mmCIF file of C-alpha atoms in Angstrom:
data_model
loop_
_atom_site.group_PDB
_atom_site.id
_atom_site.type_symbol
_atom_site.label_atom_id
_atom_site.label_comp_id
_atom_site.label_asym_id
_atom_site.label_seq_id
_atom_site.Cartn_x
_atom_site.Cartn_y
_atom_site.Cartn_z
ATOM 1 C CA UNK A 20 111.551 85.858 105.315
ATOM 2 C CA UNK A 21 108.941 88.084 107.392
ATOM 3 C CA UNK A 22 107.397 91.193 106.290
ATOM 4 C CA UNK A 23 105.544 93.951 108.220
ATOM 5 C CA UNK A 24 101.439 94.074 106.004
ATOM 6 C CA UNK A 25 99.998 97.309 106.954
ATOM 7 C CA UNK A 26 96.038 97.776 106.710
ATOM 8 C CA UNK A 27 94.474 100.504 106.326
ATOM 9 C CA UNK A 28 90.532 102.279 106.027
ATOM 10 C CA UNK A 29 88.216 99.686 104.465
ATOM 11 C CA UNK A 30 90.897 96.798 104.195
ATOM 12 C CA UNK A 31 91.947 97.241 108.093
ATOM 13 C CA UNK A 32 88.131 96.766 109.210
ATOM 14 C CA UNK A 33 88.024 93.663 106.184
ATOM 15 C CA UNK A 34 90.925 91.894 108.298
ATOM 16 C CA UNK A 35 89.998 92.994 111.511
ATOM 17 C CA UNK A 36 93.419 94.773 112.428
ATOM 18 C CA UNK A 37 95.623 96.978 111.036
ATOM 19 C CA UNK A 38 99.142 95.273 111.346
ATOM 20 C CA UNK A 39 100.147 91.662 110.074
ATOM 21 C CA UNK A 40 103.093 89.747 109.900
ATOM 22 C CA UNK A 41 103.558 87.522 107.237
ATOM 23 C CA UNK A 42 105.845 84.449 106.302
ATOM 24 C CA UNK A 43 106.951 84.608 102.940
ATOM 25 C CA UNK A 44 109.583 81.900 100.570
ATOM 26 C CA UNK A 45 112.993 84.269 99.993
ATOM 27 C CA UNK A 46 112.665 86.568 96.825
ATOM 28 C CA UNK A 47 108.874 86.597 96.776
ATOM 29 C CA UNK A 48 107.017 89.414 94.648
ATOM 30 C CA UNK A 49 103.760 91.740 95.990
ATOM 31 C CA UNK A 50 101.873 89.195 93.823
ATOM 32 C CA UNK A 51 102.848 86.645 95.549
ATOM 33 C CA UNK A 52 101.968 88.446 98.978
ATOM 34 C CA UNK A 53 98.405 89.251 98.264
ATOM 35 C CA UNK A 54 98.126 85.744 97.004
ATOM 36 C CA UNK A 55 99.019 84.762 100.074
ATOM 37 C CA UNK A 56 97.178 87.142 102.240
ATOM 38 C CA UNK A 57 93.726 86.236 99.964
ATOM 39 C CA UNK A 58 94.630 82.422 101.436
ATOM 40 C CA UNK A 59 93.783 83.899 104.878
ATOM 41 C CA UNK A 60 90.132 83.821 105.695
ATOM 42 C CA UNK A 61 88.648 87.207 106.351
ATOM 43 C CA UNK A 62 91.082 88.424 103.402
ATOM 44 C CA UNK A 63 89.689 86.299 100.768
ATOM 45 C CA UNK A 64 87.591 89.493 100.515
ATOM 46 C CA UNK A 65 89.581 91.670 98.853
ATOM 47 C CA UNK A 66 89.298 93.265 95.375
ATOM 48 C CA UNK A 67 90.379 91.848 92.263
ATOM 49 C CA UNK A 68 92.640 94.935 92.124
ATOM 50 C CA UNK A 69 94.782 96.073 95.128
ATOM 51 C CA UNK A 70 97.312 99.175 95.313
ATOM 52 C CA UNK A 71 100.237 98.485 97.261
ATOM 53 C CA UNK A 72 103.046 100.099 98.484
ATOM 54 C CA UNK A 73 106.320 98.661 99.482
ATOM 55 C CA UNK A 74 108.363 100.677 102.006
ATOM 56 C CA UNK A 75 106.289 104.138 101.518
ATOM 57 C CA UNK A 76 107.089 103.841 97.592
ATOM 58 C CA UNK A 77 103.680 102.732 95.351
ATOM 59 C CA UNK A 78 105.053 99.150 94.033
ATOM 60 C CA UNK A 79 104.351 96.497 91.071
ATOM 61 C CA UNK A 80 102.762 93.206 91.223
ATOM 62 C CA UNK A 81 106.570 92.262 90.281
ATOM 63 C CA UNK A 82 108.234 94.003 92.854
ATOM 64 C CA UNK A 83 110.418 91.749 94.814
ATOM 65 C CA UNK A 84 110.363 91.909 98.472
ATOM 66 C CA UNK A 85 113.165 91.525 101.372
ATOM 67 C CA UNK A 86 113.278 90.439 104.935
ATOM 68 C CA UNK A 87 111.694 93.000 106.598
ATOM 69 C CA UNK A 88 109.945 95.281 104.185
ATOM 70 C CA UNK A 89 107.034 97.218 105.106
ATOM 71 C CA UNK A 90 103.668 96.075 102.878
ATOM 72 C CA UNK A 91 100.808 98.683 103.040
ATOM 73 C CA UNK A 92 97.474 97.429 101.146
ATOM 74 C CA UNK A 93 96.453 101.108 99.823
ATOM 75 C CA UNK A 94 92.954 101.499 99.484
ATOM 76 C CA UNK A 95 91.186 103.651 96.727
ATOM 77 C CA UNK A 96 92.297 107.382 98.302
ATOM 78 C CA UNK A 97 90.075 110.007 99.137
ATOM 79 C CA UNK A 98 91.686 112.957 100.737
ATOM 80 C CA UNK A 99 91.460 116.396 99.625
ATOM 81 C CA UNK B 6 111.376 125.755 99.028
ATOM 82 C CA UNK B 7 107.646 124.261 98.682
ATOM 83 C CA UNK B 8 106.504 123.187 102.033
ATOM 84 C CA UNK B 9 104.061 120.939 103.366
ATOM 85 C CA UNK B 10 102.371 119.008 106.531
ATOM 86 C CA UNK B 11 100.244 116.349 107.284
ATOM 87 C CA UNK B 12 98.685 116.791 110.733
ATOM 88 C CA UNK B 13 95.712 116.712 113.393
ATOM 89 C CA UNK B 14 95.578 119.880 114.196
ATOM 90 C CA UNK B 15 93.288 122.654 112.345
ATOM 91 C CA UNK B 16 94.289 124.818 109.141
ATOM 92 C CA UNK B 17 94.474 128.281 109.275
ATOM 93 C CA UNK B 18 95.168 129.433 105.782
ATOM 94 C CA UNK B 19 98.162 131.419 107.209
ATOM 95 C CA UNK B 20 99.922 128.417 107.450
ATOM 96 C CA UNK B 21 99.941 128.286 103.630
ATOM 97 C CA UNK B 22 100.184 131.407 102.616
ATOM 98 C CA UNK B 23 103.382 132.248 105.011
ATOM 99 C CA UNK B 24 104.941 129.929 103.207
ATOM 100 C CA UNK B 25 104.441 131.442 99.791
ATOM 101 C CA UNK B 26 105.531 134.669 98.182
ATOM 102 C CA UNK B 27 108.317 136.583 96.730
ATOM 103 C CA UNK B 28 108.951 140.155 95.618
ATOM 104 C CA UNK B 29 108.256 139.371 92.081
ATOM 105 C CA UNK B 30 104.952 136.921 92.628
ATOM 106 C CA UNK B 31 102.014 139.196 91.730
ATOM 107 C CA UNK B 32 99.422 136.314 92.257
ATOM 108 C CA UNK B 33 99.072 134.145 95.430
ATOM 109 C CA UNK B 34 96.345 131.738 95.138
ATOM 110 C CA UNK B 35 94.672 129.585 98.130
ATOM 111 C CA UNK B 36 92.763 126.816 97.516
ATOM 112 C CA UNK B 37 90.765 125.227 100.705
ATOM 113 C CA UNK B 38 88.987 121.963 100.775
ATOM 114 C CA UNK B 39 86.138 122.564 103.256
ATOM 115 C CA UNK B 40 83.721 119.424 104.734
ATOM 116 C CA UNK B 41 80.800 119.862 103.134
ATOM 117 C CA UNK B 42 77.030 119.906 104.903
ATOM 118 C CA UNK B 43 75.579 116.605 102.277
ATOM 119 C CA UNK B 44 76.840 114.163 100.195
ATOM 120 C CA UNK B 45 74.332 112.851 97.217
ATOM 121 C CA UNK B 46 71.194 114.202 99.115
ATOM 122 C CA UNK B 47 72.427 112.804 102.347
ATOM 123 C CA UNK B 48 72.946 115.425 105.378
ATOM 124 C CA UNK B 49 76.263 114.992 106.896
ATOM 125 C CA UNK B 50 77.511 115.769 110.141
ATOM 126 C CA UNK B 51 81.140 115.458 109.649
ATOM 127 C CA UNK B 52 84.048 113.693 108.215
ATOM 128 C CA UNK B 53 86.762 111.358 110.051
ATOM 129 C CA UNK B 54 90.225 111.172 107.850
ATOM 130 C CA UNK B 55 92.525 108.595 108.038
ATOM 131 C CA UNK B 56 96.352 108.469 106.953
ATOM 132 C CA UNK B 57 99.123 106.250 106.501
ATOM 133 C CA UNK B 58 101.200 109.176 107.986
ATOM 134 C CA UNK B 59 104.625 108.720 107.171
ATOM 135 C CA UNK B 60 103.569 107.733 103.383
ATOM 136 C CA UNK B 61 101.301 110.771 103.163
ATOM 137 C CA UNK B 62 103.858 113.492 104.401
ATOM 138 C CA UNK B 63 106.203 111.800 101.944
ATOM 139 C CA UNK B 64 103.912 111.804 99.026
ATOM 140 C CA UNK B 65 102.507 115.328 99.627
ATOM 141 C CA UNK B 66 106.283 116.722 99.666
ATOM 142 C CA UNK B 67 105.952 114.708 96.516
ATOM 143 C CA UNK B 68 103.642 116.446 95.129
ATOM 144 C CA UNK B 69 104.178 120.326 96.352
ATOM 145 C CA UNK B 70 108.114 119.372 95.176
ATOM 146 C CA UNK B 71 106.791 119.055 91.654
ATOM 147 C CA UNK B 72 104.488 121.643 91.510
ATOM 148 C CA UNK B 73 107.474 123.746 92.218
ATOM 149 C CA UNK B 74 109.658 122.022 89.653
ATOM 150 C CA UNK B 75 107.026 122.495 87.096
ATOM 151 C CA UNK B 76 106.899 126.474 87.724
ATOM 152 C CA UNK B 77 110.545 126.488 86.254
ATOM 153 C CA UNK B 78 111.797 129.082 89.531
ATOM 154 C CA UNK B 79 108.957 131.221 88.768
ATOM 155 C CA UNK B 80 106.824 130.110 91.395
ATOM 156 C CA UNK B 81 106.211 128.669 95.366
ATOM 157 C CA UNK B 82 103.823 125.910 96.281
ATOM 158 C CA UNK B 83 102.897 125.171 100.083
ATOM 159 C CA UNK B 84 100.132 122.422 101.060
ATOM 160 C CA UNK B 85 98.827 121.080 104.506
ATOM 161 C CA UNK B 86 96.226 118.481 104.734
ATOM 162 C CA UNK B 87 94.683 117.194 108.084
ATOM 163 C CA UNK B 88 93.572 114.447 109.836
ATOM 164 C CA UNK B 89 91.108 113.202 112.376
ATOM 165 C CA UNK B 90 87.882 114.275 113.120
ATOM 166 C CA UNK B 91 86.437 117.702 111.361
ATOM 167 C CA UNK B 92 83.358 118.973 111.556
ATOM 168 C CA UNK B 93 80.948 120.411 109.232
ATOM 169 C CA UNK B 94 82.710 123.402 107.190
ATOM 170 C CA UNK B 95 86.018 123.065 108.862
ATOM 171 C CA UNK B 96 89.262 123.010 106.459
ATOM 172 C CA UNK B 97 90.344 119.362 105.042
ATOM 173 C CA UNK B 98 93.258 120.914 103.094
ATOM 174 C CA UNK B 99 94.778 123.600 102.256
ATOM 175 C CA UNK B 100 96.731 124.800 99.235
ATOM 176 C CA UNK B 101 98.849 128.150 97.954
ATOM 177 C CA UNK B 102 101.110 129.202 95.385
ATOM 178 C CA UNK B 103 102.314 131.988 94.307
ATOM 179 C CA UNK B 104 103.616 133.109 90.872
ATOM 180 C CA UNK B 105 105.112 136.208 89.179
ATOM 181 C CA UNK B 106 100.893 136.009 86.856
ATOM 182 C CA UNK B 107 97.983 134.649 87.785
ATOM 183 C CA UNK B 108 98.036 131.542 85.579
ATOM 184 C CA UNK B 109 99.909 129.411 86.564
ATOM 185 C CA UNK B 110 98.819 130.250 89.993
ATOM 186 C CA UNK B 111 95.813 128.685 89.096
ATOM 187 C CA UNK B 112 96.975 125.864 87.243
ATOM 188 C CA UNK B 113 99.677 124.647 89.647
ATOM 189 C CA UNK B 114 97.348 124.931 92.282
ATOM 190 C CA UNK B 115 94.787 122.415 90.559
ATOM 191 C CA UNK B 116 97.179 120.494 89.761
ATOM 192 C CA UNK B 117 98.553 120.212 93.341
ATOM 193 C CA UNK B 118 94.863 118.974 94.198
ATOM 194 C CA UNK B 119 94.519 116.177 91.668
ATOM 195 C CA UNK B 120 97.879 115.032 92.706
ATOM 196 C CA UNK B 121 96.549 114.853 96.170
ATOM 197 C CA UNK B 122 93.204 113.124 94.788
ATOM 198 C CA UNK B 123 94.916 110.458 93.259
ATOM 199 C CA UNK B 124 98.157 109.256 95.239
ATOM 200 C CA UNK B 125 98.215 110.696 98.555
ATOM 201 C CA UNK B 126 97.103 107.825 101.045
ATOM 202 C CA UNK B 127 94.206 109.439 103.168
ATOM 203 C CA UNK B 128 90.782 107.489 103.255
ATOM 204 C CA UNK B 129 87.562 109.812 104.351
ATOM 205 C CA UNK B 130 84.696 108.416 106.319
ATOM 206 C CA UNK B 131 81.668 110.540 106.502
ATOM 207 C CA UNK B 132 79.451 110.358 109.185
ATOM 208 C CA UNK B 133 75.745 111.280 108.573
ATOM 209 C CA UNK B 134 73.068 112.509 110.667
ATOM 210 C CA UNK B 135 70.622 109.745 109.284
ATOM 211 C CA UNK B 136 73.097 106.439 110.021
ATOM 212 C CA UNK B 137 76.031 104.693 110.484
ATOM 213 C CA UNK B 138 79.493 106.331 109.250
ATOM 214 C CA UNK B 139 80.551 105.032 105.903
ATOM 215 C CA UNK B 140 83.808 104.890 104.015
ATOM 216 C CA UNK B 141 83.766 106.780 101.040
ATOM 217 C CA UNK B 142 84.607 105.382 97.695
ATOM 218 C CA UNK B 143 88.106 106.739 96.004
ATOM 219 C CA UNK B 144 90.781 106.401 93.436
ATOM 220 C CA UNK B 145 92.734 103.854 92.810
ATOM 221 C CA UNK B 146 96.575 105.035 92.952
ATOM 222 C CA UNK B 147 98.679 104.710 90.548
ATOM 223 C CA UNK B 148 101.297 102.293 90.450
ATOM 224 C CA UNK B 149 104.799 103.404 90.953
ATOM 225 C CA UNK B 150 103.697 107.284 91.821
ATOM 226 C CA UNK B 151 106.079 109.808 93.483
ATOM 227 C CA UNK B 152 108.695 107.498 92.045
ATOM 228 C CA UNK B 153 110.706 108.198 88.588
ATOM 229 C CA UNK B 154 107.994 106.159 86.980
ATOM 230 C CA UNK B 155 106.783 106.510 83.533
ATOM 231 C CA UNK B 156 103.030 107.273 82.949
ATOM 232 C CA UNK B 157 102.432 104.236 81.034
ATOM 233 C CA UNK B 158 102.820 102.714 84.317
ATOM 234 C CA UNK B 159 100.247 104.210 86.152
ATOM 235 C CA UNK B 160 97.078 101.413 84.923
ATOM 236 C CA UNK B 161 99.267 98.828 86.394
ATOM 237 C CA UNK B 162 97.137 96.838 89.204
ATOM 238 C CA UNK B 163 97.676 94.020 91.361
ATOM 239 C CA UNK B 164 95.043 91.303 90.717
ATOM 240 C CA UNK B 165 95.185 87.698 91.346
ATOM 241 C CA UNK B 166 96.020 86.851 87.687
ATOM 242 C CA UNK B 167 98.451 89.684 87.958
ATOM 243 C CA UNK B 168 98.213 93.227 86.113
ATOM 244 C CA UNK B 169 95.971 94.373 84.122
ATOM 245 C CA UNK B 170 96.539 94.620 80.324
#
Protein backbone atom coordinates (compact mmCIF):
# COMPACT_ATOMS: atom_id res chain seq x y z
CA UNK A 1 0.00 0.00 0.00
CA UNK A 2 1.00 3.83 -0.61
CA UNK A 3 0.47 6.60 1.70
CA UNK A 4 0.54 10.41 1.19
CA UNK A 5 3.74 11.73 4.32
CA UNK A 6 3.16 15.32 4.75
CA UNK A 7 6.14 17.59 6.12
CA UNK A 8 5.88 20.35 7.66
CA UNK A 9 8.11 23.60 9.45
CA UNK A 10 11.40 22.16 10.74
CA UNK A 11 10.81 18.47 9.47
CA UNK A 12 9.89 19.77 5.73
CA UNK A 13 13.36 21.76 5.53
CA UNK A 14 15.04 18.26 7.46
CA UNK A 15 13.76 16.23 4.26
CA UNK A 16 14.07 18.78 1.84
CA UNK A 17 10.29 18.78 0.64
CA UNK A 18 7.16 18.84 2.00
CA UNK A 19 5.24 15.86 0.32
CA UNK A 20 6.38 12.07 0.20
CA UNK A 21 5.02 9.03 -0.95
CA UNK A 22 5.75 6.06 0.75
CA UNK A 23 5.55 2.17 0.14
CA UNK A 24 4.38 0.45 3.00
CA UNK A 25 3.61 -3.88 3.74
CA UNK A 26 -0.57 -3.99 4.08
CA UNK A 27 -1.75 -3.26 7.75
CA UNK A 28 1.35 -1.34 8.77
CA UNK A 29 1.19 0.97 12.03
CA UNK A 30 2.63 4.92 12.29
CA UNK A 31 5.51 3.08 14.04
CA UNK A 32 6.23 1.27 11.46
CA UNK A 33 6.12 4.42 9.04
CA UNK A 34 8.56 6.57 10.84
CA UNK A 35 10.71 3.52 11.06
CA UNK A 36 10.68 3.48 7.72
CA UNK A 37 10.97 7.08 6.87
CA UNK A 38 14.21 7.25 9.59
CA UNK A 39 15.69 4.41 6.90
CA UNK A 40 15.73 7.29 4.37
CA UNK A 41 18.83 9.39 4.52
CA UNK A 42 18.18 13.01 5.28
CA UNK A 43 15.33 11.59 7.73
CA UNK A 44 17.54 9.65 9.90
CA UNK A 45 17.46 13.08 11.59
CA UNK A 46 14.51 13.13 13.25
CA UNK A 47 13.66 13.17 16.99
CA UNK A 48 13.41 10.34 19.18
CA UNK A 49 9.80 11.54 19.62
CA UNK A 50 7.54 12.48 16.63
CA UNK A 51 3.72 13.68 16.71
CA UNK A 52 1.80 12.41 13.97
CA UNK A 53 -1.36 12.71 12.59
CA UNK A 54 -3.20 10.32 10.42
CA UNK A 55 -5.89 11.81 8.15
CA UNK A 56 -6.16 15.35 10.13
CA UNK A 57 -6.85 13.22 13.46
CA UNK A 58 -3.53 13.22 16.08
CA UNK A 59 -2.71 9.26 15.91
CA UNK A 60 -0.79 6.43 18.05
CA UNK A 61 2.38 4.74 17.37
CA UNK A 62 -0.27 1.73 16.99
CA UNK A 63 -2.50 3.22 14.70
CA UNK A 64 -2.93 1.12 11.68
CA UNK A 65 -2.78 2.67 8.37
CA UNK A 66 -4.73 2.06 4.86
CA UNK A 67 -4.02 2.53 1.23
CA UNK A 68 -4.08 5.94 0.84
CA UNK A 69 -4.04 7.67 4.18
CA UNK A 70 -2.69 10.99 4.63
CA UNK A 71 0.62 10.96 7.21
CA UNK A 72 1.51 14.48 8.55
CA UNK A 73 4.87 14.47 10.78
CA UNK A 74 3.57 17.33 13.33
CA UNK A 75 6.22 19.27 14.65
CA UNK A 76 6.32 20.77 18.26
CA UNK A 77 3.38 23.70 17.61
CA UNK A 78 3.78 27.17 18.16
CA UNK A 79 0.87 29.25 17.13
CA UNK A 80 -0.94 31.61 19.20
CA UNK B 1 -22.66 28.56 17.38
CA UNK B 2 -18.76 29.15 18.22
CA UNK B 3 -17.05 30.18 15.11
CA UNK B 4 -13.70 30.18 13.85
CA UNK B 5 -11.05 30.75 10.80
CA UNK B 6 -7.76 30.06 9.88
CA UNK B 7 -6.55 32.51 7.23
CA UNK B 8 -3.91 34.96 5.51
CA UNK B 9 -5.55 37.79 5.72
CA UNK B 10 -5.32 40.38 8.81
CA UNK B 11 -7.53 40.33 12.14
CA UNK B 12 -9.63 42.97 12.97
CA UNK B 13 -11.03 42.17 16.35
CA UNK B 14 -14.54 42.74 14.84
CA UNK B 15 -14.29 39.62 13.30
CA UNK B 16 -14.43 38.05 16.78
CA UNK B 17 -16.44 39.96 18.56
CA UNK B 18 -19.43 39.91 15.78
CA UNK B 19 -19.50 36.64 16.37
CA UNK B 20 -20.11 36.75 20.09
CA UNK B 21 -22.91 38.09 22.23
CA UNK B 22 -26.36 37.60 23.41
CA UNK B 23 -28.96 39.62 25.31
CA UNK B 24 -28.12 38.02 28.52
CA UNK B 25 -23.99 38.00 28.15
CA UNK B 26 -22.90 40.90 30.39
CA UNK B 27 -19.11 40.18 29.73
CA UNK B 28 -17.43 39.89 26.26
CA UNK B 29 -13.84 39.29 26.53
CA UNK B 30 -11.10 39.62 23.58
CA UNK B 31 -7.99 38.20 23.83
CA UNK B 32 -5.29 39.20 20.94
CA UNK B 33 -1.98 37.60 20.38
CA UNK B 34 0.16 40.45 19.00
CA UNK B 35 4.00 39.81 17.34
CA UNK B 36 6.08 41.01 19.69
CA UNK B 37 9.25 43.63 19.03
CA UNK B 38 12.17 40.80 20.87
CA UNK B 39 12.40 37.48 21.76
CA UNK B 40 15.06 36.59 24.77
CA UNK B 41 16.98 39.95 24.21
CA UNK B 42 16.92 39.48 20.51
CA UNK B 43 15.17 42.40 18.34
CA UNK B 44 12.76 40.97 15.97
CA UNK B 45 11.46 42.18 12.88
CA UNK B 46 8.61 39.92 12.32
CA UNK B 47 7.14 36.54 12.39
CA UNK B 48 6.31 34.06 9.33
CA UNK B 49 3.45 31.33 10.42
CA UNK B 50 3.01 28.25 8.92
CA UNK B 51 -0.13 25.80 8.90
CA UNK B 52 -1.19 22.51 7.97
CA UNK B 53 -4.47 24.29 6.92
CA UNK B 54 -7.08 21.90 6.66
CA UNK B 55 -5.85 20.22 10.14
CA UNK B 56 -5.70 23.63 11.80
CA UNK B 57 -9.28 24.92 10.80
CA UNK B 58 -10.38 21.49 11.97
CA UNK B 59 -8.65 21.53 15.25
CA UNK B 60 -9.44 25.20 16.08
CA UNK B 61 -13.34 24.39 15.48
CA UNK B 62 -12.10 21.79 17.89
CA UNK B 63 -11.24 23.77 20.26
CA UNK B 64 -13.81 26.97 20.12
CA UNK B 65 -16.58 23.80 19.92
CA UNK B 66 -15.49 22.87 23.42
CA UNK B 67 -15.05 25.98 24.89
CA UNK B 68 -18.66 26.37 24.08
CA UNK B 69 -19.63 22.95 25.39
CA UNK B 70 -17.85 23.67 28.56
CA UNK B 71 -19.96 27.06 29.16
CA UNK B 72 -23.05 24.66 29.59
CA UNK B 73 -25.37 27.29 27.00
CA UNK B 74 -24.28 30.09 29.04
CA UNK B 75 -21.76 31.31 26.84
CA UNK B 76 -20.24 32.02 22.92
CA UNK B 77 -16.67 31.44 21.89
CA UNK B 78 -15.29 32.79 18.40
CA UNK B 79 -11.41 32.44 17.41
CA UNK B 80 -9.40 33.37 14.18
CA UNK B 81 -5.78 32.76 13.88
CA UNK B 82 -3.61 33.83 10.81
CA UNK B 83 -1.06 32.93 8.68
CA UNK B 84 1.81 34.18 6.61
CA UNK B 85 3.90 36.93 7.05
CA UNK B 86 3.07 39.64 10.04
CA UNK B 87 4.90 42.25 11.01
CA UNK B 88 5.96 43.69 14.18
CA UNK B 89 2.71 44.34 16.48
CA UNK B 90 0.26 43.04 14.00
CA UNK B 91 -2.50 40.44 15.37
CA UNK B 92 -1.41 36.53 15.35
CA UNK B 93 -4.79 35.52 16.85
CA UNK B 94 -7.60 36.51 18.01
CA UNK B 95 -10.04 35.30 20.65
CA UNK B 96 -13.74 36.33 22.26
CA UNK B 97 -16.33 35.02 24.36
CA UNK B 98 -18.95 36.16 25.85
CA UNK B 99 -20.83 35.05 29.01
CA UNK B 100 -23.90 36.05 31.09
CA UNK B 101 -20.43 37.14 34.25
CA UNK B 102 -17.21 37.91 33.74
CA UNK B 103 -15.62 34.64 34.87
CA UNK B 104 -15.91 32.42 32.86
CA UNK B 105 -15.31 34.93 30.22
CA UNK B 106 -11.99 34.89 31.36
CA UNK B 107 -11.46 31.41 31.96
CA UNK B 108 -12.88 30.03 28.70
CA UNK B 109 -10.98 32.43 26.95
CA UNK B 110 -7.54 31.12 28.46
CA UNK B 111 -8.47 28.12 28.03
CA UNK B 112 -9.26 28.57 24.30
CA UNK B 113 -5.48 29.81 24.09
CA UNK B 114 -3.75 26.85 25.70
CA UNK B 115 -5.82 24.66 23.56
CA UNK B 116 -4.44 26.52 20.65
CA UNK B 117 -0.78 26.34 22.28
CA UNK B 118 -0.77 22.83 22.48
CA UNK B 119 -2.66 21.02 19.48
CA UNK B 120 -3.35 23.37 16.82
CA UNK B 121 -0.69 22.66 13.98
CA UNK B 122 0.90 26.19 13.22
CA UNK B 123 4.83 26.44 13.45
CA UNK B 124 6.23 30.29 13.94
CA UNK B 125 9.48 31.41 12.45
CA UNK B 126 10.79 34.65 13.66
CA UNK B 127 12.86 36.65 11.70
CA UNK B 128 15.36 39.00 13.48
CA UNK B 129 16.98 42.11 12.59
CA UNK B 130 20.49 40.68 13.69
CA UNK B 131 20.35 37.15 11.42
CA UNK B 132 18.94 34.49 9.74
CA UNK B 133 15.09 33.54 10.47
CA UNK B 134 14.78 30.72 12.91
CA UNK B 135 12.08 28.24 13.78
CA UNK B 136 10.90 28.59 17.08
CA UNK B 137 10.82 25.81 19.55
CA UNK B 138 7.08 24.44 20.61
CA UNK B 139 4.94 21.85 22.20
CA UNK B 140 4.73 18.65 21.54
CA UNK B 141 0.90 17.68 20.77
CA UNK B 142 -0.77 15.45 22.36
CA UNK B 143 -1.57 12.22 21.08
CA UNK B 144 -5.06 11.50 20.05
CA UNK B 145 -6.29 15.39 20.65
CA UNK B 146 -9.59 16.78 19.24
CA UNK B 147 -10.52 13.12 19.23
CA UNK B 148 -12.75 11.32 22.11
CA UNK B 149 -9.45 10.50 23.69
CA UNK B 150 -8.83 10.06 27.28
CA UNK B 151 -6.19 12.33 29.00
CA UNK B 152 -4.09 9.55 30.04
CA UNK B 153 -3.38 9.43 26.47
CA UNK B 154 -2.01 12.59 25.87
CA UNK B 155 2.12 11.55 27.00
CA UNK B 156 1.85 9.01 24.34
CA UNK B 157 4.87 9.62 21.72
CA UNK B 158 6.12 7.99 18.77
CA UNK B 159 9.79 6.97 19.25
CA UNK B 160 11.74 4.35 17.60
CA UNK B 161 11.34 1.88 20.51
CA UNK B 162 7.75 2.94 20.46
CA UNK B 163 5.86 5.10 23.25
CA UNK B 164 6.96 6.36 25.99
CA UNK B 165 6.16 4.81 29.42
Amino acid sequence: MRVSVLLFAIYRELAGTGNLDVSLPERSDVRALLAALRGRGRLSALPAEVSVAVNRQYAEPGTILADGDEVALIPPVSGG
Amino acid sequence: MAWSDVGFGEIAPAVVLERVGAGGHGAVNLFLGVVRDSNEGRPVSGMEYEAYEAMAREQLAAIVAEAERALRGGGRVAAVHRLGDLKVGETSVAVAVSTPHRAAAFEAARRVMEEIKVRLPVWKRERYLDGSPEWLGGQAPPVGAGGDRTREDRHARVGPAGPEA
